[in-house]
Short mmCIF file of C-alpha atoms in Angstrom, two decimals:
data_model
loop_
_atom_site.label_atom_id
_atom_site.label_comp_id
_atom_site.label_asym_id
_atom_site.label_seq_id
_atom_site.Cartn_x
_atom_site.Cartn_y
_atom_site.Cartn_z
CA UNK Z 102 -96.65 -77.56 162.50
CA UNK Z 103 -98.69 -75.25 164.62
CA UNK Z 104 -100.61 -72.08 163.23
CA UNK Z 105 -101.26 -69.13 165.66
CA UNK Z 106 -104.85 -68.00 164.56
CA UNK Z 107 -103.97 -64.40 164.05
CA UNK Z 108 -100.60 -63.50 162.12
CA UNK Z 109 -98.30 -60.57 163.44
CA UNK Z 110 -97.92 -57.05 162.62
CA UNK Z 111 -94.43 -55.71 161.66
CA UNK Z 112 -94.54 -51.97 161.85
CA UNK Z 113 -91.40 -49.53 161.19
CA UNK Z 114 -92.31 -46.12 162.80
CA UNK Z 115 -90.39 -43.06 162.21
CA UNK Z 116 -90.84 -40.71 165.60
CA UNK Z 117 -90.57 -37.47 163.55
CA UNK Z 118 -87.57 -34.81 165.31
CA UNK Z 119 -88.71 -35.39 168.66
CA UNK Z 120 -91.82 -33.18 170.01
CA UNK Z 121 -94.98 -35.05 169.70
CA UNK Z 122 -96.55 -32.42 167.90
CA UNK Z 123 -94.65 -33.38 165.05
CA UNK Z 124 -95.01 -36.52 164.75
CA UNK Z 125 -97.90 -38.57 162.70
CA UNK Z 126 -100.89 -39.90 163.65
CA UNK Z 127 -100.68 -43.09 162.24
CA UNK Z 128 -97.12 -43.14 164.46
CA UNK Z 129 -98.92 -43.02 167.54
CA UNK Z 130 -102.21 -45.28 166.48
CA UNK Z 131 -99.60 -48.30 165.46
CA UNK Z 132 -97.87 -47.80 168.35
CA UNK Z 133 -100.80 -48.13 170.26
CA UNK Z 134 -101.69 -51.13 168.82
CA UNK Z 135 -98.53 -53.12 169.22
CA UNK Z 136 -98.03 -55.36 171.82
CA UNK Z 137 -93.82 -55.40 171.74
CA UNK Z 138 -92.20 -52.01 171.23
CA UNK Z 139 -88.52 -51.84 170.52
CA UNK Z 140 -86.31 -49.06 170.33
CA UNK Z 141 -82.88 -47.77 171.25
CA UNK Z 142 -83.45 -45.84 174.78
CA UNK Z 143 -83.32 -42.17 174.16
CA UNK Z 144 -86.07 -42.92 171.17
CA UNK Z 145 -88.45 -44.92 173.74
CA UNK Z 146 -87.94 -42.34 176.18
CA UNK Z 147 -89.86 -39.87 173.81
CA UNK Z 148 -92.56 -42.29 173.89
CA UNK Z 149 -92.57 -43.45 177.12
CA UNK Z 150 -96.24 -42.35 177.93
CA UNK Z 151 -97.66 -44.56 175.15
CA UNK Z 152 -95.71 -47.65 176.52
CA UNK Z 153 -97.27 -47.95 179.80
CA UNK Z 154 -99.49 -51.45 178.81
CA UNK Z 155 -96.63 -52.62 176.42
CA UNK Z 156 -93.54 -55.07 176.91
CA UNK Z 157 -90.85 -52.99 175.52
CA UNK Z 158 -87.29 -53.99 174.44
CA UNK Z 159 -84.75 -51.30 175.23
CA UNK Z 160 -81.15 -51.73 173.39
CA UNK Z 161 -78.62 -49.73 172.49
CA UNK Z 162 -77.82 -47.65 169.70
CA UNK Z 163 -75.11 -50.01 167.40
CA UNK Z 164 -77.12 -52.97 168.21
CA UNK Z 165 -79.58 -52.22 165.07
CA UNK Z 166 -79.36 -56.18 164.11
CA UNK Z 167 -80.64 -57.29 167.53
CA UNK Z 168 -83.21 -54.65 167.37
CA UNK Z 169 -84.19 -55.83 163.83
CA UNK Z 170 -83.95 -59.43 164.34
CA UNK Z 171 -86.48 -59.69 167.53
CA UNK Z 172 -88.95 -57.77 165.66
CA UNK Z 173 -89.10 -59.76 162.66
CA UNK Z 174 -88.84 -63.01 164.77
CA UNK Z 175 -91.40 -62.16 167.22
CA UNK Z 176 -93.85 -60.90 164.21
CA UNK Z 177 -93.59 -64.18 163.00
CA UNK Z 178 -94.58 -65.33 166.05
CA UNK Z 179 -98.04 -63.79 165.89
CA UNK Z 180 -96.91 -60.86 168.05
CA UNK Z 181 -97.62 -56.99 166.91
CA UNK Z 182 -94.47 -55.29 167.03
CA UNK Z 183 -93.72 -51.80 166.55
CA UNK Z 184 -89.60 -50.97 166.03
CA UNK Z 185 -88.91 -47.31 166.23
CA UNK Z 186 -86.26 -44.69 164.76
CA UNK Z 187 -85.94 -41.00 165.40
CA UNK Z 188 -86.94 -38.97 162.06
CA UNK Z 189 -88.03 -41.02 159.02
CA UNK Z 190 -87.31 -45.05 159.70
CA UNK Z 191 -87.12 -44.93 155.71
CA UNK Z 192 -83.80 -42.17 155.40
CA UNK Z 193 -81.15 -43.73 156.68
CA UNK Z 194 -82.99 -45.93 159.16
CA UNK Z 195 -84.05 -48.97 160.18
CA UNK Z 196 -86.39 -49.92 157.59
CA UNK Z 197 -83.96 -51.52 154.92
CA UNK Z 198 -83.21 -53.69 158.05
CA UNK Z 199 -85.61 -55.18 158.94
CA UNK Z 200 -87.19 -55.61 155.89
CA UNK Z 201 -84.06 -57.56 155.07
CA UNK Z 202 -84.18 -59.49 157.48
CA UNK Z 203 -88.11 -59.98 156.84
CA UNK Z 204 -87.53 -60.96 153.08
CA UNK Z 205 -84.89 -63.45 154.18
CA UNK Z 206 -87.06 -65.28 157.13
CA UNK Z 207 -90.62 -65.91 155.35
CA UNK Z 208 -91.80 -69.45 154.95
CA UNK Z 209 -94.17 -70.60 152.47
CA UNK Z 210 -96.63 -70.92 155.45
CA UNK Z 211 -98.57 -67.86 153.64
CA UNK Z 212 -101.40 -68.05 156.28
CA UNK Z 213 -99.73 -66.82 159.56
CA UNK Z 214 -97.03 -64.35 156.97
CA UNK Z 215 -97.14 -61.03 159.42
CA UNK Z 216 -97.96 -57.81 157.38
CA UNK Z 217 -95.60 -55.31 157.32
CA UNK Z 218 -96.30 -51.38 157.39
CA UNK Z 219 -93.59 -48.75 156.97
CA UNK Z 220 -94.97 -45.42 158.59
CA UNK Z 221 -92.91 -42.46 156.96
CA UNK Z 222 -92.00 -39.51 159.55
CA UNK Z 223 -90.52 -35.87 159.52
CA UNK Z 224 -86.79 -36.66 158.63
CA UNK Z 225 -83.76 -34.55 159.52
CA UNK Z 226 -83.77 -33.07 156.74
CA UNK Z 227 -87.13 -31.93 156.45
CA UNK Z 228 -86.70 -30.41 160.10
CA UNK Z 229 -83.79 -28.67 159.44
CA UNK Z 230 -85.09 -27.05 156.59
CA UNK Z 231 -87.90 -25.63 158.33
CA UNK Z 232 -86.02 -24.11 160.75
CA UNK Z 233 -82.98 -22.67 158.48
CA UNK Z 234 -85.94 -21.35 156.32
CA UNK Z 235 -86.18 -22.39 152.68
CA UNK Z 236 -82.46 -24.21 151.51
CA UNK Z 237 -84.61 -27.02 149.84
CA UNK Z 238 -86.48 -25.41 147.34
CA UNK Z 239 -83.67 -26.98 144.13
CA UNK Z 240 -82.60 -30.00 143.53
CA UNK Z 241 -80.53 -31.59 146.90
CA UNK Z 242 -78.23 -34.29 148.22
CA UNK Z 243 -78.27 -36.14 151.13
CA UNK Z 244 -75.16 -37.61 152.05
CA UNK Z 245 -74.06 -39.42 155.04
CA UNK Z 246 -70.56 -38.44 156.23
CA UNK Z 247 -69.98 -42.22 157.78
CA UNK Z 248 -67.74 -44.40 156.54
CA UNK Z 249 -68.22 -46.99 159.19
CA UNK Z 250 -69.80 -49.17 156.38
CA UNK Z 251 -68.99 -46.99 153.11
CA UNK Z 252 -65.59 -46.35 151.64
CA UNK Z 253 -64.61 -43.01 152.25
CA UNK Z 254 -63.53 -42.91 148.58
CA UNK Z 255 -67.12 -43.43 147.33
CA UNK Z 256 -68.13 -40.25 150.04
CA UNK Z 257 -65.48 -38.20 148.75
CA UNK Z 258 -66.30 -39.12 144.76
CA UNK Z 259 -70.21 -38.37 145.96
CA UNK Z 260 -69.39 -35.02 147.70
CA UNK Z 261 -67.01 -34.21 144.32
CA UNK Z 262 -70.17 -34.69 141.72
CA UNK Z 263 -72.62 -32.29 143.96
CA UNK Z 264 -70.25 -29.88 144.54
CA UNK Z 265 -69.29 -29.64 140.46
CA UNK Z 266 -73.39 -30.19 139.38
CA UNK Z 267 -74.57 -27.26 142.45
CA UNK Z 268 -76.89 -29.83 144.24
CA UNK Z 269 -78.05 -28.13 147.59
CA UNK Z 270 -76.13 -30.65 150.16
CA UNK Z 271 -77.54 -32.18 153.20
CA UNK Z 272 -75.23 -33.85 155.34
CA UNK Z 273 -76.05 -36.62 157.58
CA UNK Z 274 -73.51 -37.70 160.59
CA UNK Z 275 -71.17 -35.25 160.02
CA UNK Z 276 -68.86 -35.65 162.85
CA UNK Z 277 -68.72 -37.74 165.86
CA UNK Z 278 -65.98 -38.22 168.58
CA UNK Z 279 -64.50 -40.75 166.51
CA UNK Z 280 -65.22 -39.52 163.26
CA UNK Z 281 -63.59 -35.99 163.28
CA UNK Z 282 -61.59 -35.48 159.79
CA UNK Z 283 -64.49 -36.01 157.44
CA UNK Z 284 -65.86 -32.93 157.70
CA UNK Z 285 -63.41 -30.97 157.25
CA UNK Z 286 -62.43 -33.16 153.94
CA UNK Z 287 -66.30 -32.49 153.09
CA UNK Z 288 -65.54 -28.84 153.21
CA UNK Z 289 -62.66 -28.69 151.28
CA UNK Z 290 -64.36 -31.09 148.05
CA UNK Z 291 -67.01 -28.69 148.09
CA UNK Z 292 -65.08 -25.92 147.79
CA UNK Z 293 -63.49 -27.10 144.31
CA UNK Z 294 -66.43 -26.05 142.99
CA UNK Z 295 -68.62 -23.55 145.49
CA UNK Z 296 -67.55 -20.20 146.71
CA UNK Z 297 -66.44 -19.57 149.79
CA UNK Z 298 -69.31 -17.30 150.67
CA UNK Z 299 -71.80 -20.06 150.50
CA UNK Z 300 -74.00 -20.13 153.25
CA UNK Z 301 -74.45 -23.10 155.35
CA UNK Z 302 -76.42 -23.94 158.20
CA UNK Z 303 -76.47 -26.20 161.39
CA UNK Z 304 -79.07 -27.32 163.14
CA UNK Z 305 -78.47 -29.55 166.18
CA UNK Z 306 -81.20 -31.01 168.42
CA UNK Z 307 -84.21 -30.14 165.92
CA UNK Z 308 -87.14 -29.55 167.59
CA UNK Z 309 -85.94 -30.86 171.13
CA UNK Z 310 -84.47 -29.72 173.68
CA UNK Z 311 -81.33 -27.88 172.88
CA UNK Z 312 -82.50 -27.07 169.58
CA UNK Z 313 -79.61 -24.73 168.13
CA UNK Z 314 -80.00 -23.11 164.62
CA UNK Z 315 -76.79 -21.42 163.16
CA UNK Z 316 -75.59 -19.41 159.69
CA UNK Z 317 -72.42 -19.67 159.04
CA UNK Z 318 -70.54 -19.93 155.57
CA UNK Z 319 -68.66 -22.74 153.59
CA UNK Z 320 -65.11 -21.27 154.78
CA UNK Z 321 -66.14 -20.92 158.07
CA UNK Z 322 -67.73 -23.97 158.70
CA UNK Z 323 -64.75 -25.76 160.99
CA UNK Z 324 -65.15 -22.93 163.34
CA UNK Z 325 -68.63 -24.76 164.87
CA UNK Z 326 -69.28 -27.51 167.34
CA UNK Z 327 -70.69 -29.89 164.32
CA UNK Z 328 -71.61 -33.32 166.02
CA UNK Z 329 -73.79 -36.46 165.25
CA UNK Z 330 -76.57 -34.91 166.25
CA UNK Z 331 -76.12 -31.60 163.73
CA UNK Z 332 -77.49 -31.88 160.55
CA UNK Z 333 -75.30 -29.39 157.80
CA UNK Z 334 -76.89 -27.94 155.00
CA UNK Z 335 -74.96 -26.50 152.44
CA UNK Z 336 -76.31 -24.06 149.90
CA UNK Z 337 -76.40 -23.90 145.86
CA UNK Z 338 -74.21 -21.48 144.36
CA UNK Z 339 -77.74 -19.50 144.37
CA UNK Z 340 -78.86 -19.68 148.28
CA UNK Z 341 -78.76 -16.35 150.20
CA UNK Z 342 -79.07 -15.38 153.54
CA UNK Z 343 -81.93 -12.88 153.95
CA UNK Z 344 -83.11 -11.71 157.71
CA UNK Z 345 -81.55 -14.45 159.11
CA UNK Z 346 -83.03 -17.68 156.64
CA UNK Z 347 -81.22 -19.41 154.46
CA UNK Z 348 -83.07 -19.39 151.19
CA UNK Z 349 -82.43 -20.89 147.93
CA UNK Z 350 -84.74 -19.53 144.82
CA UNK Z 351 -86.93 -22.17 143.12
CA UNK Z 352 -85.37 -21.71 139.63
CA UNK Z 353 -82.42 -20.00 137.47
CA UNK Z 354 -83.63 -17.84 135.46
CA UNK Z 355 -85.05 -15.91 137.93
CA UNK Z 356 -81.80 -15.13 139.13
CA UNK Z 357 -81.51 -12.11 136.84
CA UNK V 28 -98.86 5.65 160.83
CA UNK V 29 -101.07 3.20 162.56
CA UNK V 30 -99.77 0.47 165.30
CA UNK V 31 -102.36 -3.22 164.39
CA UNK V 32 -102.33 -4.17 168.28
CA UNK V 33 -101.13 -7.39 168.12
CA UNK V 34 -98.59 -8.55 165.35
CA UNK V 35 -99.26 -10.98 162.89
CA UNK V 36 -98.59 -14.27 162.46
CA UNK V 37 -96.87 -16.47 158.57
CA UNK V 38 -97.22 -19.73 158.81
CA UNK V 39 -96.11 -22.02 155.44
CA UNK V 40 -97.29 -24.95 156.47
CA UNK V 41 -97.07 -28.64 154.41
CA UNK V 42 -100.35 -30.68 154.76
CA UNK V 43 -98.24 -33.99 154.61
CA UNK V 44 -99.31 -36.43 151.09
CA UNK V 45 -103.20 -36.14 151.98
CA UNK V 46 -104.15 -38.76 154.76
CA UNK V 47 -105.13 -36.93 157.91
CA UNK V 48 -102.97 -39.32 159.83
CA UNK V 49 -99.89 -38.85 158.08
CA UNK V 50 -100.53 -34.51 158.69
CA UNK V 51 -98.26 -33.15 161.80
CA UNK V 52 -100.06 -31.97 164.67
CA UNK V 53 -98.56 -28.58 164.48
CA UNK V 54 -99.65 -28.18 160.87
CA UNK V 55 -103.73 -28.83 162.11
CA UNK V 56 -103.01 -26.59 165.16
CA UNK V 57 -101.35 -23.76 163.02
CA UNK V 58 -104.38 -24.03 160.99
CA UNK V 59 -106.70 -23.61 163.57
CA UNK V 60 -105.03 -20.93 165.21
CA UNK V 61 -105.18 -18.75 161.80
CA UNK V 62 -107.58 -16.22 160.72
CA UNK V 63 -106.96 -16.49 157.20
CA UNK V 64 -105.96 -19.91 155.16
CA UNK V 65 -104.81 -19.47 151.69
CA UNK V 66 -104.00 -22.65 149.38
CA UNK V 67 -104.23 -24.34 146.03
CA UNK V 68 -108.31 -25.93 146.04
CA UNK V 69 -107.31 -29.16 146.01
CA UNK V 70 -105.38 -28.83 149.17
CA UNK V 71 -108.01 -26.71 150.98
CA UNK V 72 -110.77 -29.82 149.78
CA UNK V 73 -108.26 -31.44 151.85
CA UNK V 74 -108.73 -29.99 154.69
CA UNK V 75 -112.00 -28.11 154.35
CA UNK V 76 -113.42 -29.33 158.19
CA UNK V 77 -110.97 -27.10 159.30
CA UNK V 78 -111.58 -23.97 157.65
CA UNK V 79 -115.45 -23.60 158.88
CA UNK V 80 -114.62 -20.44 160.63
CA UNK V 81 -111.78 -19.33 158.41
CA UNK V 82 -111.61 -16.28 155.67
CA UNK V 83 -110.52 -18.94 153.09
CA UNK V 84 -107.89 -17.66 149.85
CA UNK V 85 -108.51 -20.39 146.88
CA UNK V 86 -106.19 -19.45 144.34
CA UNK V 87 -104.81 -22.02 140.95
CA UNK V 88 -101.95 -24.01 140.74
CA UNK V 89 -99.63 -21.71 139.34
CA UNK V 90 -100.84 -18.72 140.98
CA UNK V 91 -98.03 -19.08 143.52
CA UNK V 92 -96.70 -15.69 143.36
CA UNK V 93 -100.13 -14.09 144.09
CA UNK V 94 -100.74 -16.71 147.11
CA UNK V 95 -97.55 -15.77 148.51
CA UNK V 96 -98.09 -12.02 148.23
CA UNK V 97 -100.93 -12.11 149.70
CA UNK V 98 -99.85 -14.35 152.67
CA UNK V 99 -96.70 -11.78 153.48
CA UNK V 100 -99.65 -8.28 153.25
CA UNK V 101 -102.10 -10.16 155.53
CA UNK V 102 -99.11 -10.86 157.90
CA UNK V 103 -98.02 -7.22 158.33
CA UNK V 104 -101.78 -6.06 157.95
CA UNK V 105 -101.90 -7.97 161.27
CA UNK V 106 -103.60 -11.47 160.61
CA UNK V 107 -102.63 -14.51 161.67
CA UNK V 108 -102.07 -16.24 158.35
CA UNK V 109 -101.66 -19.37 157.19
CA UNK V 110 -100.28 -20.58 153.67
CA UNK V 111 -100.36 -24.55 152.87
CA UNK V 112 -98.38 -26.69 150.57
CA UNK V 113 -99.28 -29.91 150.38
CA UNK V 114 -96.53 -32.66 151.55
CA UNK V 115 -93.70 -30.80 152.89
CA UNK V 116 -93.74 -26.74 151.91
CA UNK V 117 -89.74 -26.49 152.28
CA UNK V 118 -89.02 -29.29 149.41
CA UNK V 119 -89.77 -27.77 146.25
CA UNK V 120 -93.27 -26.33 147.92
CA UNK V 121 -93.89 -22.43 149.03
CA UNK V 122 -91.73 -21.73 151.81
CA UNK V 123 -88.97 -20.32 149.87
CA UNK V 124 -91.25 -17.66 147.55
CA UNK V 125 -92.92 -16.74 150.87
CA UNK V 126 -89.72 -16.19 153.00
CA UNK V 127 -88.11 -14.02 149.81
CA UNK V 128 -91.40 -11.51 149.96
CA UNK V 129 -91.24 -11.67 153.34
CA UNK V 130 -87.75 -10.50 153.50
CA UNK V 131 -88.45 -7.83 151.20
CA UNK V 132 -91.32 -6.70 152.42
CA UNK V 133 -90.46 -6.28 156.18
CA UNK V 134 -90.14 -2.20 157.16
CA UNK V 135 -87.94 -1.12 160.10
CA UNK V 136 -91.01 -0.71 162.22
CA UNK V 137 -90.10 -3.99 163.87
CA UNK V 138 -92.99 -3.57 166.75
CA UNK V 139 -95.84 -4.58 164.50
CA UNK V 140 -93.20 -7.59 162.30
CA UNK V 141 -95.30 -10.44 162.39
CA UNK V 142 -93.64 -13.82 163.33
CA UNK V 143 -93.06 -16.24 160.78
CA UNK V 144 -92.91 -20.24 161.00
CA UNK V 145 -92.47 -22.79 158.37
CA UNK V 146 -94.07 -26.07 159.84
CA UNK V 147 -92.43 -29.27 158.02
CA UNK V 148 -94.42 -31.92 156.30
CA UNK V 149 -93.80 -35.62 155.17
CA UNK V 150 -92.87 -35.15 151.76
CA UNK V 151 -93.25 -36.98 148.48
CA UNK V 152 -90.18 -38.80 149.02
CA UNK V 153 -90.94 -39.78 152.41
CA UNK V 154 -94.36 -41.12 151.62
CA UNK V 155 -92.81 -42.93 148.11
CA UNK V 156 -90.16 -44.41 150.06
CA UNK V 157 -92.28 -45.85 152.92
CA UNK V 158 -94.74 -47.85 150.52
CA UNK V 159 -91.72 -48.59 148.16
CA UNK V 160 -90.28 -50.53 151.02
CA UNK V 161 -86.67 -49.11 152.19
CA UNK V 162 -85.15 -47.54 148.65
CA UNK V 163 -82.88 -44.48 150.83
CA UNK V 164 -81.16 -46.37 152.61
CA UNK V 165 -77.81 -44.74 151.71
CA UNK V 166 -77.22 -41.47 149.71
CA UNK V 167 -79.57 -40.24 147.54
CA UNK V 168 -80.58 -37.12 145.34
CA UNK V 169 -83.63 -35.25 144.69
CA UNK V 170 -84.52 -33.88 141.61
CA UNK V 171 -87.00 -31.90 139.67
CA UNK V 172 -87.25 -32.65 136.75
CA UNK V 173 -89.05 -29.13 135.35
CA UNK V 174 -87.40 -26.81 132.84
CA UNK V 175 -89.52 -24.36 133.43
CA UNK V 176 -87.64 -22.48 135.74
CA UNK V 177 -84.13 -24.23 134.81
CA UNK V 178 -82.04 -24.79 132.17
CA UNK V 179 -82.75 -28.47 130.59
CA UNK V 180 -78.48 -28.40 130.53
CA UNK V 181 -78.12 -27.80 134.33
CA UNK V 182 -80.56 -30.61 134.81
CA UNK V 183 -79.03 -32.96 132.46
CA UNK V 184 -75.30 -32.54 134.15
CA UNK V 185 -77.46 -33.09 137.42
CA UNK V 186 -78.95 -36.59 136.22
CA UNK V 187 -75.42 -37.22 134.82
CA UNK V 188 -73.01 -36.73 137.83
CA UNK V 189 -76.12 -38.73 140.27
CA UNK V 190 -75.72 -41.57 138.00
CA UNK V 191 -72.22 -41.86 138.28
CA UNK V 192 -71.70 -41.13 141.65
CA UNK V 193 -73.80 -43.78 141.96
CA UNK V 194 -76.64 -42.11 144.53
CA UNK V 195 -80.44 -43.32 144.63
CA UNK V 196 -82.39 -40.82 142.64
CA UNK V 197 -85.99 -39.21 143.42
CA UNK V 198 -87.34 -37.60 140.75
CA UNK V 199 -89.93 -34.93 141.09
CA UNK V 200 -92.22 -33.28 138.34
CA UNK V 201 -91.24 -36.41 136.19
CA UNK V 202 -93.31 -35.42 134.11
CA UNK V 203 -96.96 -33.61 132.62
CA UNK V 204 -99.04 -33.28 129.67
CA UNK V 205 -96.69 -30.38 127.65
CA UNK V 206 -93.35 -32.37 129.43
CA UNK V 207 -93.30 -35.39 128.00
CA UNK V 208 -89.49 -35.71 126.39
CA UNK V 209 -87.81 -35.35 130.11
CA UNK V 210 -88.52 -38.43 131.35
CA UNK V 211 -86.69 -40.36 128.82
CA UNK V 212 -83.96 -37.95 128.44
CA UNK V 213 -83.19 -38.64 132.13
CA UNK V 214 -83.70 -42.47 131.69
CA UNK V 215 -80.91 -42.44 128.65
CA UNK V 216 -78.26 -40.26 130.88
CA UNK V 217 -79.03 -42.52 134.27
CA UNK V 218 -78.57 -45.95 131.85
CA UNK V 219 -74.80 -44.58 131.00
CA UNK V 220 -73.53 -45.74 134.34
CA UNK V 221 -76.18 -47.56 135.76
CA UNK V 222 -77.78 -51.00 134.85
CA UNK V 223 -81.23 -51.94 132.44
CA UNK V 224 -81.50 -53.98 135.25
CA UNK V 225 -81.61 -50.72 138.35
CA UNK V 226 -84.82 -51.31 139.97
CA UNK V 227 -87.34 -48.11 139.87
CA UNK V 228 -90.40 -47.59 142.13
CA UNK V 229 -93.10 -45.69 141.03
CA UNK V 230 -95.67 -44.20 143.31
CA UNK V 231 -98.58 -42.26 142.06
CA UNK V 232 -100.91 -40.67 144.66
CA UNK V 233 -98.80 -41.80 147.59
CA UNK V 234 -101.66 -41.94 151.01
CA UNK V 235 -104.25 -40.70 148.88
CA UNK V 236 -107.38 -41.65 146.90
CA UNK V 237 -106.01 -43.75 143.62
CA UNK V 238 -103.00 -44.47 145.07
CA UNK V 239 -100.67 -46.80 143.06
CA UNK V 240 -97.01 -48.26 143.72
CA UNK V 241 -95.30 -49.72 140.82
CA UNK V 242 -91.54 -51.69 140.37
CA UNK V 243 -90.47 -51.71 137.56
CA UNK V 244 -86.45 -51.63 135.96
CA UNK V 245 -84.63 -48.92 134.74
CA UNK V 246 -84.96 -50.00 130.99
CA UNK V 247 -88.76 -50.74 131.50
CA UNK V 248 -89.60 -46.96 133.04
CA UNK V 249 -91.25 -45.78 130.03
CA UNK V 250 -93.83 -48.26 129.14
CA UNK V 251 -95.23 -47.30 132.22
CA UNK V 252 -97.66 -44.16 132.69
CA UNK V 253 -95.61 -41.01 134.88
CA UNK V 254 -97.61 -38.14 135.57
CA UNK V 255 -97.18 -35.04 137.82
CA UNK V 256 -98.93 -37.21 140.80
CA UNK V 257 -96.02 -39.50 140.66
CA UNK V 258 -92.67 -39.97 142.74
CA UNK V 259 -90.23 -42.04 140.95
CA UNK V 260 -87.51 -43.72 142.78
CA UNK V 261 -84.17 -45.34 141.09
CA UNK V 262 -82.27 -47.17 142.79
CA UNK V 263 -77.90 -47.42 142.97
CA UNK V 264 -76.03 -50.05 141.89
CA UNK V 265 -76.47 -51.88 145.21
CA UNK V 266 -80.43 -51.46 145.18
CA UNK V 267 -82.43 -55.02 144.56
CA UNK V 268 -86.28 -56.07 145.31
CA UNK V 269 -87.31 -58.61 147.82
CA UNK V 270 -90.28 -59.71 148.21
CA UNK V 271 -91.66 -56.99 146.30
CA UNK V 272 -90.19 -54.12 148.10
CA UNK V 273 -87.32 -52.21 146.85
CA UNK V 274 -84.42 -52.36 149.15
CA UNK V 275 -81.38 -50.57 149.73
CA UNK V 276 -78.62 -51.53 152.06
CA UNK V 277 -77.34 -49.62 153.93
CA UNK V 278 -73.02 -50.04 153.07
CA UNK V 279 -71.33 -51.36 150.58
CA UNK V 280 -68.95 -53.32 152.48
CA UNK V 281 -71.90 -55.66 153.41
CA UNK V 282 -71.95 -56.37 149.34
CA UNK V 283 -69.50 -59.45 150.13
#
């Protein structure tokens, strides 16, 4: 059995929205410091100025088990690998992934077991609030409109129990060219129980190029070019629209 | 009346859990750029090698309302201001109390309306999900749970429809010295539909000085100590630990 002297580095990077000025520190400094880089090819692209001394490994973007698997494999190997994901790696990224994977390939060989660093970044969520205003100031959902690997049945019983208990809703992959009906079934589920004058906004492209930020209501929500990169935020039965923001108060009794 | 030159400049702007490398770019450049910094003391501490040019506001905790007026007047008095939260100011922080002065507070003399900007942050349940391992994964809700502002009973039908809708649940404000009941109340309504067995992360201090992470079971929450400092994280019925990190997958079709 051979030992390599130093054992790897697994890191799990979240890139933040997209401009480097929102992105973390510690992002950067691990990338730095990994030898193998991996990454679907629009996210590496982002990066590619920090890359130019690394071996990188390009795939594309349904191939997150390939992606996963070489970077636990070659962490095991001694290597120091950094595997990225747009936004937060931990919301709806690659993180539960790998560290699958990770949990399912360690040996008892303790002295060469890589360490293993998640690195949190500015999710979609976070981003699109900022830029709508303030629609995350109460309690919120996140929900992910795919049901690639989720019955729809559990999305729809999901969408039913936010709507009916006014969570502030935060849609993730709401549409896609394959995926076009959800959203519309989305709309309608929510409006069992919200008013048809609840605001909503989109935000495609956060903070990259593109960037589009729109207002629009509950009933008119079909109306827009929602795709998978638009994330939909839908307000309480409390949110307003004032100058142009969406905001939802911090509390009910203030509503008086 | 009197034209200020140059307009001035709201930022609300989330300092990210409290490690400098974990703190967006924009937020330290926002900072810089701003005459005037206004902030809870423990957050300014934070950042106090920043401020040593700065008119500095130090206000307490629950002073928000007086922070946030006096962020809007020193806006339209001209200043470049900045107001900071500390991990991300549009989840549950100041952005929304700032934007709804703001809104009311703008005149019709729209030469001298400063520019506003809400700069995102990594949040609470960014940073407790990153040193948790990968708990959101799939869907998940956030909730505070604070009665001072809301009605125990709108919380309670929250916990309740979460549970059986089966999302991952982040719980802010779990609890403080004078809210001690909460915590269990919310424990008893998430056991209905969800088992002893549910793991539960519990991050206190998440990137900061003291900084503890903590699994634990559903059942088993409340022999352990839950303050204000702490992020607590339950999982769905799909949630397990490996390797001491609390993992979600991603689908339930995988389940098989």
């Amino acid at each position: 059995m051979t030992h390599t002297p130093h054992p790897g580095h697994l890191a799990i990077v979240g890139l933040g929205p997209g401009m480097r000025d929102l992105m973390a520190p510690r992002a950067i400094q691990v990338i730095q410091e990994s030898d193998l880089v991996i990454g679907y090819r629009v996210y590496l692209e982002q990066i590619s100025d920090l890359l130019t001394d690394k071996e990188i490994h390009v795939s594309e973007l349904t191939h997150e088990v390939e992606r996963a698997t070489l970077a636990v494999q070659s962490a095991h190997a001694g290597r120091r690998v950094c595997i990225v994901s747009s936004g937060d790696a931990g919301i709806y990224g690659m993180a539960g992934l790998v560290l699958d994977l990770f949990s399912h390939s360690s040996d008892t060989d303790t002295i060469t077991e890589p360490s293993v660093e998640v690195v949190p970044g500015i999710s979609a969520l976070n981003a699109a609030a900022a830029l709508l205003g303030a629609p995350l100031m109460h309690d919120f959902a996140a929900i992910s409109l795919s049901d690639l690997l989720t019955p729809w049945a559990t999305i729809a019983k999901r969408l039913a129990a936010v709507a009916e208990a006014d969570f502030v809703v935060v849609l993730y992959n709401p549409s896609s060219r394959k995926r076009q009906w959800q959203l519309g079934e989305a709309q309608r589920l929510l409006l069992v129980h919200r008013a048809e004058t609840t605001p909503v906004g989109l935000v495609r492209n956060a903070y990259r190029e593109g960037q589009k930020v729109q207002l629009t209501t509950l009933s008119h929500l079909l109306e827009h070019d929602v795709d998978m990169f638009t994330t939909v935020v839908i307000g309480n039965s409390c949110t307003r629209i004032q100058q142009a923001r969406m905001i939802t108060p911090r509390g009910y009794e203030s509503r008086a």
